Every structure is written in C-alpha cells, then in structure tokens.
Coordinates of C-alpha atoms and ligand atoms in Angstrom, one line a residue:
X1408 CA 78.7 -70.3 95.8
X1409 CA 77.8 -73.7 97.2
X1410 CA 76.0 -76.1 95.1
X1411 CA 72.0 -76.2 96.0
X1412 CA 71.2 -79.5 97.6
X1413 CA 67.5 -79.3 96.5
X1414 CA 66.6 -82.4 94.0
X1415 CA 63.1 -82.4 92.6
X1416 CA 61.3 -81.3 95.3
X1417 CA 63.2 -78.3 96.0
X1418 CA 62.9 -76.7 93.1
X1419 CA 59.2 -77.5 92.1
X1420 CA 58.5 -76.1 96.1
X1421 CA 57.3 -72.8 95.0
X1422 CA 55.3 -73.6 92.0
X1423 CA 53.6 -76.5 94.1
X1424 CA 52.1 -72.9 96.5
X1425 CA 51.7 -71.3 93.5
X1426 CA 49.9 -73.1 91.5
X1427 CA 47.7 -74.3 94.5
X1428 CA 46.8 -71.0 94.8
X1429 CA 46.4 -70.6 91.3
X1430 CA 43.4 -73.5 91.7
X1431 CA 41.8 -71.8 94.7
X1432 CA 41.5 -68.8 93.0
X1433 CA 40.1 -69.8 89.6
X1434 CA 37.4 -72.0 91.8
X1435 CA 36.7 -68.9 93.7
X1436 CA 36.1 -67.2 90.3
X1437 CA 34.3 -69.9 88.5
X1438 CA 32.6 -72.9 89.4
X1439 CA 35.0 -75.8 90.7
X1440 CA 34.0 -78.1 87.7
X1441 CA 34.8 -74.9 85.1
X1442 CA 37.4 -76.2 82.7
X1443 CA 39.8 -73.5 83.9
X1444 CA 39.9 -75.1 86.9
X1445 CA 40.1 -78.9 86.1
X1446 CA 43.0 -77.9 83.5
X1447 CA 44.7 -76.0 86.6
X1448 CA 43.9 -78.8 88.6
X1449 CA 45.6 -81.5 85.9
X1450 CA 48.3 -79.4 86.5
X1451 CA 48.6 -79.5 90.0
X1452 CA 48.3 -83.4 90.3
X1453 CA 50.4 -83.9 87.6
X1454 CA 53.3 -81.8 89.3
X1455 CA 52.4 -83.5 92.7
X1456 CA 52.3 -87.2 91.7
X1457 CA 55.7 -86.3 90.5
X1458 CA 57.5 -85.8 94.0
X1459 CA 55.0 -88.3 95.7
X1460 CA 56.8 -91.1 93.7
X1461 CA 60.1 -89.2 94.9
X1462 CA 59.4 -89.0 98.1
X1463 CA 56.8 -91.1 99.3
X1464 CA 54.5 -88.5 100.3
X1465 CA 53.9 -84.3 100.1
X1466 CA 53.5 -82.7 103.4
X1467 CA 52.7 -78.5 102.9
X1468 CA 52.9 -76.9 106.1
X1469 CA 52.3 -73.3 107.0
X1470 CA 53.7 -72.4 110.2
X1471 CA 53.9 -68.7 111.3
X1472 CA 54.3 -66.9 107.4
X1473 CA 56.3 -69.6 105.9
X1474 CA 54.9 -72.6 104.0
X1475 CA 57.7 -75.5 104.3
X1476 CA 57.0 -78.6 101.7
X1477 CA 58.4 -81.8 103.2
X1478 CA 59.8 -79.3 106.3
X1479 CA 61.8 -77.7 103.9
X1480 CA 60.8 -73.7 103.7
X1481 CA 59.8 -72.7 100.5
X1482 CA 61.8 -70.5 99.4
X1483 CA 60.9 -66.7 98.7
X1484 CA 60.3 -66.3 94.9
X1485 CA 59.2 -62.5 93.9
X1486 CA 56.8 -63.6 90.8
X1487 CA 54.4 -65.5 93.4
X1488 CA 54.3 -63.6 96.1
X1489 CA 50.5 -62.3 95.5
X1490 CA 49.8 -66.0 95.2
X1491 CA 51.4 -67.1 98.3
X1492 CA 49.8 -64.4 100.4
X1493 CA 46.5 -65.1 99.2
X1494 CA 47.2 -69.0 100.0
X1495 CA 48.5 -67.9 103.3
X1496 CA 45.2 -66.0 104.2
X1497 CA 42.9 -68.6 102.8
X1498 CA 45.0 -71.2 105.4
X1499 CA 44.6 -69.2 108.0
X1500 CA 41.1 -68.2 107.6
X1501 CA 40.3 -72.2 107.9
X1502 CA 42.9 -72.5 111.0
X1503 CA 44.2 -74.8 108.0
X1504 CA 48.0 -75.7 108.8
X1505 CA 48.5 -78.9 107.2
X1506 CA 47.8 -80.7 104.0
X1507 CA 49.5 -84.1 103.4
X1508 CA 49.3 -85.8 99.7
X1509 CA 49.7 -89.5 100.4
X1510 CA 49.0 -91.8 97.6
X1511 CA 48.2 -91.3 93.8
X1512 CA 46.5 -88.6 93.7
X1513 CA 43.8 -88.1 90.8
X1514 CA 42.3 -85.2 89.7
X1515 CA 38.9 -86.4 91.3
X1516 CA 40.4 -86.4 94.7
X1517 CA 41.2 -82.2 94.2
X1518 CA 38.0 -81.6 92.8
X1519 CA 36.5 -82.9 96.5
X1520 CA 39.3 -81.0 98.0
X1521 CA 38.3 -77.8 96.4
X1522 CA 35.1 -77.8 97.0
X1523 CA 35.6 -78.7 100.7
X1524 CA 38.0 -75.6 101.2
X1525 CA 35.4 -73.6 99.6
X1526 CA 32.4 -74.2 101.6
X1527 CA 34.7 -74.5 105.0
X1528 CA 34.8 -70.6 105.7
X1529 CA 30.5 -70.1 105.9
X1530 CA 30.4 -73.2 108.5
X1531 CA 30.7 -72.9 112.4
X1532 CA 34.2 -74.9 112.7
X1533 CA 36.0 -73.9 109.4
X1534 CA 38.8 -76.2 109.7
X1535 CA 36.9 -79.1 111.3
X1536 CA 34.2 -79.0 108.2
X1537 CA 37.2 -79.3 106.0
X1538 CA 39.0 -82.1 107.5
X1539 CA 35.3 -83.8 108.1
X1540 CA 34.5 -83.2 104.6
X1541 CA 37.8 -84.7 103.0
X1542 CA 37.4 -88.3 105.4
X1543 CA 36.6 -90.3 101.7
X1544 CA 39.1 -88.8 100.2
X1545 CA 42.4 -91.4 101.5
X1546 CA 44.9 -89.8 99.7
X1547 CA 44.6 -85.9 101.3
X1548 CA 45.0 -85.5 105.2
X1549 CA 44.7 -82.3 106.8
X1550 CA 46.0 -81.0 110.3
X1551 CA 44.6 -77.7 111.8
X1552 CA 47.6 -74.6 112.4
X1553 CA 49.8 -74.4 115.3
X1554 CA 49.3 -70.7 116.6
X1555 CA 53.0 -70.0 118.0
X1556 CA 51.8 -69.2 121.9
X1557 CA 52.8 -66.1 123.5
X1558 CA 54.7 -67.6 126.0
X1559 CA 57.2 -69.3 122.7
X1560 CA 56.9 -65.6 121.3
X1561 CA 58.6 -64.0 124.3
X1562 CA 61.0 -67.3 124.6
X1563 CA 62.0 -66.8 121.4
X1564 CA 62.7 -62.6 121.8
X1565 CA 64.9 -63.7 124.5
X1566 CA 67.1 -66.2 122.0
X1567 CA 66.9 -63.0 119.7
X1568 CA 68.7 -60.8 121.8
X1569 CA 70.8 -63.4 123.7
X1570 CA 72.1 -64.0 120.2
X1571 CA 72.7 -61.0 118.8
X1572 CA 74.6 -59.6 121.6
X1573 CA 76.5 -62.8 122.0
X1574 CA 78.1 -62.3 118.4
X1575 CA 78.7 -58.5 119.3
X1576 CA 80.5 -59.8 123.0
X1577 CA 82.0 -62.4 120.0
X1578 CA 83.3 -59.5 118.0
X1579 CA 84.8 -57.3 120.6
X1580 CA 86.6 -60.3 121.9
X1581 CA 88.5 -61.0 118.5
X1582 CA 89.3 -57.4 118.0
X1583 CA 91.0 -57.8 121.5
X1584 CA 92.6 -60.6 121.1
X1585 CA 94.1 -59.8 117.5
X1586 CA 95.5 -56.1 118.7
X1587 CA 97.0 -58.6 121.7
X1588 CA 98.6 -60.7 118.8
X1589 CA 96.7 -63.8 119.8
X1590 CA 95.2 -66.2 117.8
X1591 CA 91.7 -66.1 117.2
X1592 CA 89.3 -69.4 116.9
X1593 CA 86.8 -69.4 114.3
X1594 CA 85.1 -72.3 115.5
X1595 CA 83.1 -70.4 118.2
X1596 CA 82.4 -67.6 114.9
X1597 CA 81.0 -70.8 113.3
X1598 CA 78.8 -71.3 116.2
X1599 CA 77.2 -68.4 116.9
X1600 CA 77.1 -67.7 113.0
X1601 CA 74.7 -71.0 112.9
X1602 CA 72.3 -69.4 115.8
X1603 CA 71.9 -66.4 113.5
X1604 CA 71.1 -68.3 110.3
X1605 CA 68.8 -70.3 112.3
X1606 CA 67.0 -67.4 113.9
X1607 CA 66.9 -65.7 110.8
X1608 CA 65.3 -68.8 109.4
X1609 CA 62.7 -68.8 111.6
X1610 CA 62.3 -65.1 113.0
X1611 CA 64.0 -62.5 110.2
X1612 CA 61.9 -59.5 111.8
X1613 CA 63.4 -59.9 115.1
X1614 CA 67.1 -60.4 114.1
X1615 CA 66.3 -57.8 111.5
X1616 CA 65.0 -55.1 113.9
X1617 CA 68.5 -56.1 116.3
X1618 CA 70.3 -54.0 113.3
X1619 CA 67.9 -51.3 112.9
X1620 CA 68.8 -49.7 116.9
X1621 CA 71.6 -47.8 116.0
X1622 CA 72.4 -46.1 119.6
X1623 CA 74.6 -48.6 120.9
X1624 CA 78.2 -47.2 122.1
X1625 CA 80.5 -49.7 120.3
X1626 CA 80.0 -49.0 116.7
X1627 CA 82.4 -51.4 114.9
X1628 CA 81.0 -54.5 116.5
X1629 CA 77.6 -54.0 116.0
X1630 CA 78.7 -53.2 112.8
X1631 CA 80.2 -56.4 111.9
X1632 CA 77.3 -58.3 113.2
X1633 CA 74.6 -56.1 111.6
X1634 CA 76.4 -56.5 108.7
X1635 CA 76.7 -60.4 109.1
X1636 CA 73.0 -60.4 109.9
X1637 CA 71.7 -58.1 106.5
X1638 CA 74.0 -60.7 104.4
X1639 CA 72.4 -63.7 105.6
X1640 CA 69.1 -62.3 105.1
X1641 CA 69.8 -61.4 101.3
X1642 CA 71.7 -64.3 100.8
X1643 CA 68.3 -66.3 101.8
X1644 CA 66.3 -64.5 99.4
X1645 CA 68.6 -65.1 96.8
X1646 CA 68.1 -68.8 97.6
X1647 CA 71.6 -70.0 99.3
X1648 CA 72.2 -73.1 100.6
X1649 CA 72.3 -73.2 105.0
X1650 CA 75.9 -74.3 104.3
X1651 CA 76.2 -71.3 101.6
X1652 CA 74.1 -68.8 104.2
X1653 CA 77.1 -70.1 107.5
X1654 CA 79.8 -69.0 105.1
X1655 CA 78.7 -65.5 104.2
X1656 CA 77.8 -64.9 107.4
X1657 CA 81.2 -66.1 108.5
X1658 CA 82.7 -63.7 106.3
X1659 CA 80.9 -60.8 106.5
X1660 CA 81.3 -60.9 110.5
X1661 CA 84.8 -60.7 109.6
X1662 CA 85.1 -57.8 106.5
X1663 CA 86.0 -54.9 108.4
X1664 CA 88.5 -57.2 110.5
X1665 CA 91.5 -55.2 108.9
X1666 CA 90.7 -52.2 111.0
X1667 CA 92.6 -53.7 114.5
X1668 CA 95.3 -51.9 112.5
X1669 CA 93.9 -48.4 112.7
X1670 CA 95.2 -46.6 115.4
X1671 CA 92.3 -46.2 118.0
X1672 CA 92.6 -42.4 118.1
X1673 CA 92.3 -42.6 113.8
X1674 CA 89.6 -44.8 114.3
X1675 CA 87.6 -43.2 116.8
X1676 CA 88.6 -39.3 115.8
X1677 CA 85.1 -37.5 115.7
X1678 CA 86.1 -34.7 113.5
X1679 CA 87.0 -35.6 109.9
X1680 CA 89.8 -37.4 108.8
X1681 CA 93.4 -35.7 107.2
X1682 CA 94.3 -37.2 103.9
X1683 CA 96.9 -38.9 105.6
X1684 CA 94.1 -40.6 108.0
X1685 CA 91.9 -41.0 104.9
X1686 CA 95.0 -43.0 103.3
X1687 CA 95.5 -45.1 106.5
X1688 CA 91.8 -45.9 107.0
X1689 CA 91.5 -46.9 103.4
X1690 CA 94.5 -49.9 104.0
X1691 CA 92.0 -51.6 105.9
X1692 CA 91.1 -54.3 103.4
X1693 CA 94.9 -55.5 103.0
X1694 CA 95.5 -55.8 106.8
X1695 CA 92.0 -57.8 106.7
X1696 CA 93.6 -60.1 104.6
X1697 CA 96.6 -60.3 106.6
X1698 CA 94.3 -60.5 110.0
X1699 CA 92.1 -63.5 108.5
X1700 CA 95.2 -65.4 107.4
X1701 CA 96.4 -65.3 111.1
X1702 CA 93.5 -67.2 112.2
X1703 CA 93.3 -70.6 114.1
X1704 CA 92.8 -73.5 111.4
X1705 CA 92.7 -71.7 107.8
X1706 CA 90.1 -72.9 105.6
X1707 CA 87.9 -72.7 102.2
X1708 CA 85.8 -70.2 104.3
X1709 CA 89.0 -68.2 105.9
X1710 CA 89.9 -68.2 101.9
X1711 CA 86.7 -66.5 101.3
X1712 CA 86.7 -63.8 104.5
X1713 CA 90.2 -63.2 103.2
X1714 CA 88.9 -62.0 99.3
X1715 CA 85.6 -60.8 101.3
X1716 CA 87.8 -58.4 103.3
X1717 CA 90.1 -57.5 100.6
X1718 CA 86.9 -56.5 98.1
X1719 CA 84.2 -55.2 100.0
X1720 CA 84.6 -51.4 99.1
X1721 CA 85.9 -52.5 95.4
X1722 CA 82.6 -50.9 93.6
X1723 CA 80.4 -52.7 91.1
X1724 CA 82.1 -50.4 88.4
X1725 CA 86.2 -51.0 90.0
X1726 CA 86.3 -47.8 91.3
X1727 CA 86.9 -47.4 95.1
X1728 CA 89.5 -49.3 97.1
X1729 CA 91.8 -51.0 96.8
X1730 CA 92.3 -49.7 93.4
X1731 CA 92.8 -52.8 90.9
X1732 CA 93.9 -52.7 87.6
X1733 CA 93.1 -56.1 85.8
X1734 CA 90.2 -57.9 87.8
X1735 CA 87.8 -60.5 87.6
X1736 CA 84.0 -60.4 88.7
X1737 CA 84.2 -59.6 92.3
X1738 CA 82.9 -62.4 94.5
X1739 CA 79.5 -62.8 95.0
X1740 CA 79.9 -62.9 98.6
X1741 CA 81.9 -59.5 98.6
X1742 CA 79.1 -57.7 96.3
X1743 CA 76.4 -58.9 98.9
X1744 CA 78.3 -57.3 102.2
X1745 CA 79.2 -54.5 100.2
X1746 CA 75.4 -53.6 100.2
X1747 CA 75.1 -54.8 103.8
X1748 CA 78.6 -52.6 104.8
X1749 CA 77.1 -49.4 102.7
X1750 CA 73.2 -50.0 104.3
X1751 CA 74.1 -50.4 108.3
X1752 CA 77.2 -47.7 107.9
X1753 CA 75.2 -45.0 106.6
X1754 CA 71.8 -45.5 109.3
X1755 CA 74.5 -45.5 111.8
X1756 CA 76.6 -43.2 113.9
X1757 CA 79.7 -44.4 113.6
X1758 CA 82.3 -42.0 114.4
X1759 CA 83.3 -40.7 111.0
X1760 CA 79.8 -39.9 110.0
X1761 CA 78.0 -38.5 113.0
X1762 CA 74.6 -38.0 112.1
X1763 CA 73.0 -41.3 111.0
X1764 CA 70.7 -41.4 107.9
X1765 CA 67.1 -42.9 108.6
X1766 CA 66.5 -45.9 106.8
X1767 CA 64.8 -44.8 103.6
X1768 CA 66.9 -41.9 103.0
X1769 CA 69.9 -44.6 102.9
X1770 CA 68.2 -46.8 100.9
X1771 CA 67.2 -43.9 98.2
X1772 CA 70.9 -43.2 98.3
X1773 CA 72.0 -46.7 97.4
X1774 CA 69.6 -46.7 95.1
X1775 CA 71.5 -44.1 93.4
X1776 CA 74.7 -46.0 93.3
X1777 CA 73.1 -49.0 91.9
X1778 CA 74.5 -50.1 88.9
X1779 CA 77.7 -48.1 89.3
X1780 CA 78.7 -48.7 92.8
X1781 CA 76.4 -51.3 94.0
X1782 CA 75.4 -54.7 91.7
X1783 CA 71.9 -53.9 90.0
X1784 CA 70.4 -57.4 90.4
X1785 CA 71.3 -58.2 93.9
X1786 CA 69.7 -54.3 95.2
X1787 CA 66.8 -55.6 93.5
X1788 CA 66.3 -58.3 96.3
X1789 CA 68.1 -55.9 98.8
X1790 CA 65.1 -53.6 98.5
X1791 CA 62.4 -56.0 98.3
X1792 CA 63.9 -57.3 101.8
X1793 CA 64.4 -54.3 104.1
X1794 CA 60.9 -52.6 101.9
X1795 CA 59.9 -49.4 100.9
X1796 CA 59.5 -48.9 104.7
X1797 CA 62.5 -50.5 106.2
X1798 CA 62.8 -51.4 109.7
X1799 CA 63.4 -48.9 112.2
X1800 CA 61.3 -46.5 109.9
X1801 CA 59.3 -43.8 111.7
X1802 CA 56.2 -43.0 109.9
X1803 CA 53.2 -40.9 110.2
X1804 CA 50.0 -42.5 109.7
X1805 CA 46.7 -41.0 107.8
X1806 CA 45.3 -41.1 111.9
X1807 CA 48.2 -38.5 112.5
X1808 CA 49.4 -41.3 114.6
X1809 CA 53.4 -41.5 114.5
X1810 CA 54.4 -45.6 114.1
X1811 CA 57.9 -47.4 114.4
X1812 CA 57.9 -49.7 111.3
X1813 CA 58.5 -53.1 112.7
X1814 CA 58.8 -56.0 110.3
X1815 CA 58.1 -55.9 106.2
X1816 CA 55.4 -57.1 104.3
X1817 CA 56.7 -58.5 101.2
X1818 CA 53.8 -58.7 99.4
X1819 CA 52.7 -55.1 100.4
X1820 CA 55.9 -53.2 100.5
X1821 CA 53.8 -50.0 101.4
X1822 CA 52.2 -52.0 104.2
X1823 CA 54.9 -53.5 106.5
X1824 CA 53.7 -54.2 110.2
X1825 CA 54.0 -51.2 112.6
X1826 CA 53.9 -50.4 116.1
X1827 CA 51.7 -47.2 116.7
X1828 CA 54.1 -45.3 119.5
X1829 CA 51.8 -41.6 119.7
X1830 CA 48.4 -40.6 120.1
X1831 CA 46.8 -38.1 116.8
X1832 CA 48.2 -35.2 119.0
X1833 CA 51.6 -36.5 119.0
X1834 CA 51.8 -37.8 123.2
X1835 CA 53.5 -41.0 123.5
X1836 CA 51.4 -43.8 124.5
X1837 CA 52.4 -45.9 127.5
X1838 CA 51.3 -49.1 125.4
X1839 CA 52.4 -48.8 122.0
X1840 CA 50.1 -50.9 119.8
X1841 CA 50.5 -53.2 116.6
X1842 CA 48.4 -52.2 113.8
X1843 CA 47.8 -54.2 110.5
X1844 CA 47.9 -52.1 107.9
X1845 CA 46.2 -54.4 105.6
X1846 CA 43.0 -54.5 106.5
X1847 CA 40.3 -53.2 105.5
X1848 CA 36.9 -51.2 106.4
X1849 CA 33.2 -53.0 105.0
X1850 CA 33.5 -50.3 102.5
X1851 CA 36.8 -51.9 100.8
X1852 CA 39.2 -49.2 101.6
X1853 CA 42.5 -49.8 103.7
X1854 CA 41.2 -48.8 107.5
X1855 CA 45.0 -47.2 108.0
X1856 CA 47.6 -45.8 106.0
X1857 CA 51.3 -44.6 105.8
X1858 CA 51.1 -41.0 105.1
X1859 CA 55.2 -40.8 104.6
X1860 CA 58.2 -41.4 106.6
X1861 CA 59.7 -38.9 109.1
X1862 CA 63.5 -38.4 109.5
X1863 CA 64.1 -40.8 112.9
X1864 CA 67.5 -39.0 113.6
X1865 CA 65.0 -35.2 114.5
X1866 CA 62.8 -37.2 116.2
X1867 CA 63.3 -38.4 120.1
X1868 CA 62.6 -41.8 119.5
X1869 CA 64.4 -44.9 121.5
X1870 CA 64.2 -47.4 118.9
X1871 CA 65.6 -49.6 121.6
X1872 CA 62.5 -49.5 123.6
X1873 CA 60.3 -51.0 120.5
X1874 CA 62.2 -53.1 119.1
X1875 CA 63.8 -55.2 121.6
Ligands
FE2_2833 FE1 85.3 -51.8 105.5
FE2_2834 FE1 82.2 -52.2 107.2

C-alpha cells in the first residue's frame, strides 16, 4: 500500500468534526457555560490551535455530504458517523457551509461561537444571524453553503455516464487488441482510471448506481469496470491514498484480463461448463499474468495487476484457484477485488450464471463466506459501503409503495435514499419520486419505512431507467 501523505492535519481531520459535534451537542443538552461543555470546548481549541500553527489557518467546509478541512475530505471514520450527521444537519439547517479558524483561538472565542449557532435556527435569516453575531469575534469567519444547482446536478450525471461507458468502450478495446496480439497502452487505463477516482470522490452514488444496472449485453467489460469502480470505493473508505485509490483501480480494471485466452464459445457457453471447460476457465489468473506482462511500459503498478490477476480467486483461507501450497498474505489489493469480483459477478447475468442474484441476497451470501473465503475486516467496510440496502435494491415501503434504493445512508443503513417507482396499488408512476426516509412526522415517528426487500430479478423493473 502507498504511504498516507496526511501530516498533522490529516489525521486529526475527523476528530476536528467529531469533536465539534461533540461541543454542539453537550451545549444543546446543557447550558453553553456548563463545565461539560467548556472542558469539550478546551479540547477543541487545544486540538485546533495545533494545526493553525501548522498551517496558518483551519478552513471546515461542507459541500454536498462531505466536510473537507483545508479542502482535504475528511475521511469516512465508522465510530463518528452519528456525530458527523448530526453536524451535517445542524450546518445545513443554518445554510452554514463554511467556518474558517484564523488566529489563536481561545476558548472565549467558541464560547461566542456556540452560543451564536445556537440561537441562529429561531431567527428569520439563520445563517446571516450567525455570521452577524460572530463579527467581534476576529479569529472565526463563516461563509453560507453552496447548494450544488440543478443545472451542475444534470452536468455532472452526464460526466457520470460519459465516464463509465468510456472505461467499458476502454475495456472492449484492450480485449481486442490483446486477442489481435497487439500491444496495449495503459496510459489511457491511467486516464480514465483518474476520472473515476475523481467522480467517485465527489459523486459515489452515481458511479455506484452505473454497477448496480446489470442488463447490459457485454458482460465481461462491464465487469471489469464495475469491479474497478466497487474497489475504489472500498479502498476510500479504508482510507487510501488518490495515488493508492489510481493503482487499485488500475488493477482491478485489469483482473479478469487473463480470460482473452478463453475460447469465446467456452466463454460465452450458456449452459454449464464440462470439467474440461471448468479446468480451462479456471487458468485464467496465469494467462492474466502473462497478458499484463505484455503490456506497453511495465511498471510498479503492471507488477501489482500481474499478482492482482494471478490472486483474485485465491480465498481468504487458500482454497480456490490457483491452488498454492506455501504462500504469504495475499495482497491487499487482490483481497479487495476479490470482494468486488464475487459482489458484481453474482448480481450479474453473466453467462455462466444466468439468473442474477439481487443485491442483498448476494451480500447475505458473502457474508457467509466471510472469514473463510472473503477477509473479515475488509467485508466489514464492504457492507457498511453498499448498506443493508444496496444499490439497485427493490423495496417495498410501509405505504405499499415499491422504491428503487438509490444511494446509501451511512449513518442509517436501514434508511438509504430511494426513488418511489409505483403507486400503493402497484401502477408505475410516470414520475418516480425521491423520498427521505429519515424524516420524521410532529409525532417523532419516521413518516416512511422499508417494509423488506423484494427479489429485482421477478420483478419487471428497468433499473436502467432510474438510475441513469
Ligand atoms: Fe476472475
Ligand atoms: Fe472477475
């Protein structure tokens, strides 16, 4: 794995959220001069005048669902995710997007921030009470959100799909080229690898929901970028670098690269496979090796496609293929597409498994083979990411209303965003709506609920049609 860049400020990013949270809260509770919340308080300038003297300033930003300290994201951290989301809200309810720590901050200066934040949400103008309120106080500056307009919303489905269907044309092209015996540049992998870390960056739902719309013709190539796409998105949560997160994504486009070698009519048979077949198919990680080593310009990261390839159906526990008799700890990067490979093959069609699994049943699966075939601490964050409800779920709603699930909710796995397709009688609605399943009625009680999930695969549901 790459080394983290992240000095100081990197690392203390998350506690910085958390424990601003932690300050809101306890003021919310008590009174803002309670000694719970000066000591939390201490705390928090304490920690901030830290990075101010390494970095001249602390700017925390929350731009769509992402808070970014000194434009760096802060990264997803599973113990503080209650805290964040309540943060998030409590931004948002003020239209607060900004707060910017210039100077030495004393405890003094907080105390006047609190209690500015907390008396913002009963006047007119939240956010311009704030930012009114805090004009004595020179070391805090505050800047109102930036709502992401519709018209950059529909821009940036557009980049979404552009993207993800660029990689696929990508893929297609190198399979081509390598059963033609021509050499294959990665540099243009490398390139359209970037776009998707960056998208996924910015807009994981979207490049998320690409992989969930399984009816496409070409299985293996959406394959190699679906699985490229679910590898970057757990190598983020797991914290990797960009530079880490462009590697694995390099190398997962390429794991199943091995396969040029399988005759097409073994590759695309539709019944089941002979032994023989079986025994051909399961050669595919040596000839990836061979495939990768055959590319333009070899590399540390061809290196790593070439052990990628040659591991990604080793299990957890050694068994499966190839079979080895004396090795190390598979690579990281090999135990992360593994999950990927095993998640998008079975909610697939491909051609040796006709009937795709729905999203959830796959997942309960894998979680069966956790620990044995799958590593037990990285299914941890492979669950949290795709959620109890992953995307692409159908689900009925307590309304009767059937929903397509949409994009997670981290902080309420059983809540994730969906898009309600049918009316309480089942009829398809011409305009499918969003609904937030985490709000709430005046008596306290969540207005809408997930009832359970349905099978997708019985249903006659284009996923295409919501998701793109
Ligand atoms: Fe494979
Ligand atoms: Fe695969």
């Amino acid at each position: 794995m790459a080394p983290e860049k992240d000095g100081q400020i990197g690392v203390a990013a998350k506690d910085v959220v958390n424990q601003l949270a932690v300050i809101i809260r306890t003021a919310q509770i008590h009174n803002p001069t309670n000694v719970a919340v000066l000591s939390s308080i201490e705390k928090f300038v304490s920690m901030l005048n830290r990075l101010i003297w390494e970095a001249g300033s602390v700017e925390l930003e929350l731009v769509g669902d992402y808070f970014y300290l000194n434009e760096d994201r802060v990264r997803f951290s599973v113990e503080y995710l209650l805290n964040f989301d309540f943060l998030q809200r409590e931004f948002k309810g003020r239209s607060l997007g900004r707060v910017h720590f210039l100077c030495g901050l004393k405890p003094e200066d907080m105390q006047h921030f609190v209690a500015a934040f907390l008396a913002a949400p009963h006047r007119p103008d939240p956010f311009e009470s704030l930012s009114h309120a805090l004009e004595p106080v020179k070391c805090i500056e505050v800047g109102g959100l930036r709502r992401i307009a519709e018209e950059a919303e529909h821009d940036i489905r557009r980049t979404v799909k552009r993207t993800y269907f660029n990689a696929v044309s990508f893929s297609k092209g190198v399979m081509k080229k390598l059963r033609a015996g021509e050499k294959v540049n990665i540099r243009r992998a490398k390139r359209i690898v970037e776009s998707m870390v960056d998208l996924l960056l910015q807009q994981e739902d979207l490049l998320l929901g690409m992989t969930a719309i399984k009816n496409y013709d070409d299985y293996t190539f959406h394959h190699s970028v679906n699985v490229s796409i679910l590898s970057i998105a757990l190598g983020q949560r797991l914290g990797l670098s960009k530079r880490a997160l462009m590697e694995l994504g390099m190398v997962a486009l390429f794991h199943d690269i091995g396969k040029t070698e399988i005759p097409p009519e073994v590759l695309n048979k539709p019944s089941n496979f002979t032994d023989e077949e079986w025994r051909i198919v399961r050669r595919h990680p040596f000839w990836g090796v061979k495939a990768v080593f055959k590319m333009k310009g070899v590399d540390a990261t061809t290196i790593r496609a070439a052990i990628v390839a040659y591991e990604h159906h080793i299990h957890h526990d050694k068994t499966g293929y190839p079979r080895v008799r004396r090795l190390s700890d598979l690579d990281l990067f090999s135990r992360i597409v593994s999950i990927a490979d095993q998640y998008d093959g079975m909610t697939s069609s491909r051609v040796y498994a006709r009937v795709p699994m729905s999203p959830d049943r796959a997942l309960s699966l894998m979680m069966k083979r956790t620990g044995s075939q799958l590593d037990p601490l990285l299914m941890k964050f492979f669950i949290n990411m795709v959620g109890f409800y992953p995307v692409g779920s159908l689900v009925v709603l307590d309304s009767k209303e059937l929903a397509v699930v949409c994009g997670t909710n981290p902080a309420h796995p059983l809540r994730p965003k969906v898009l309600i397709i049918t009316d309480p009688r089942g009829n398809k609605l011409q305009e499918p709506r969003m609904a937030d399943l985490t709000l709430k009625n005046p008596q306290g009680e969540y207005s809408l609920s997930i009832v359970k999930s349905l099978d997708i695969t019985r249903y006659r549901v284009n996923l295409a049609e919501y998701l793109l």
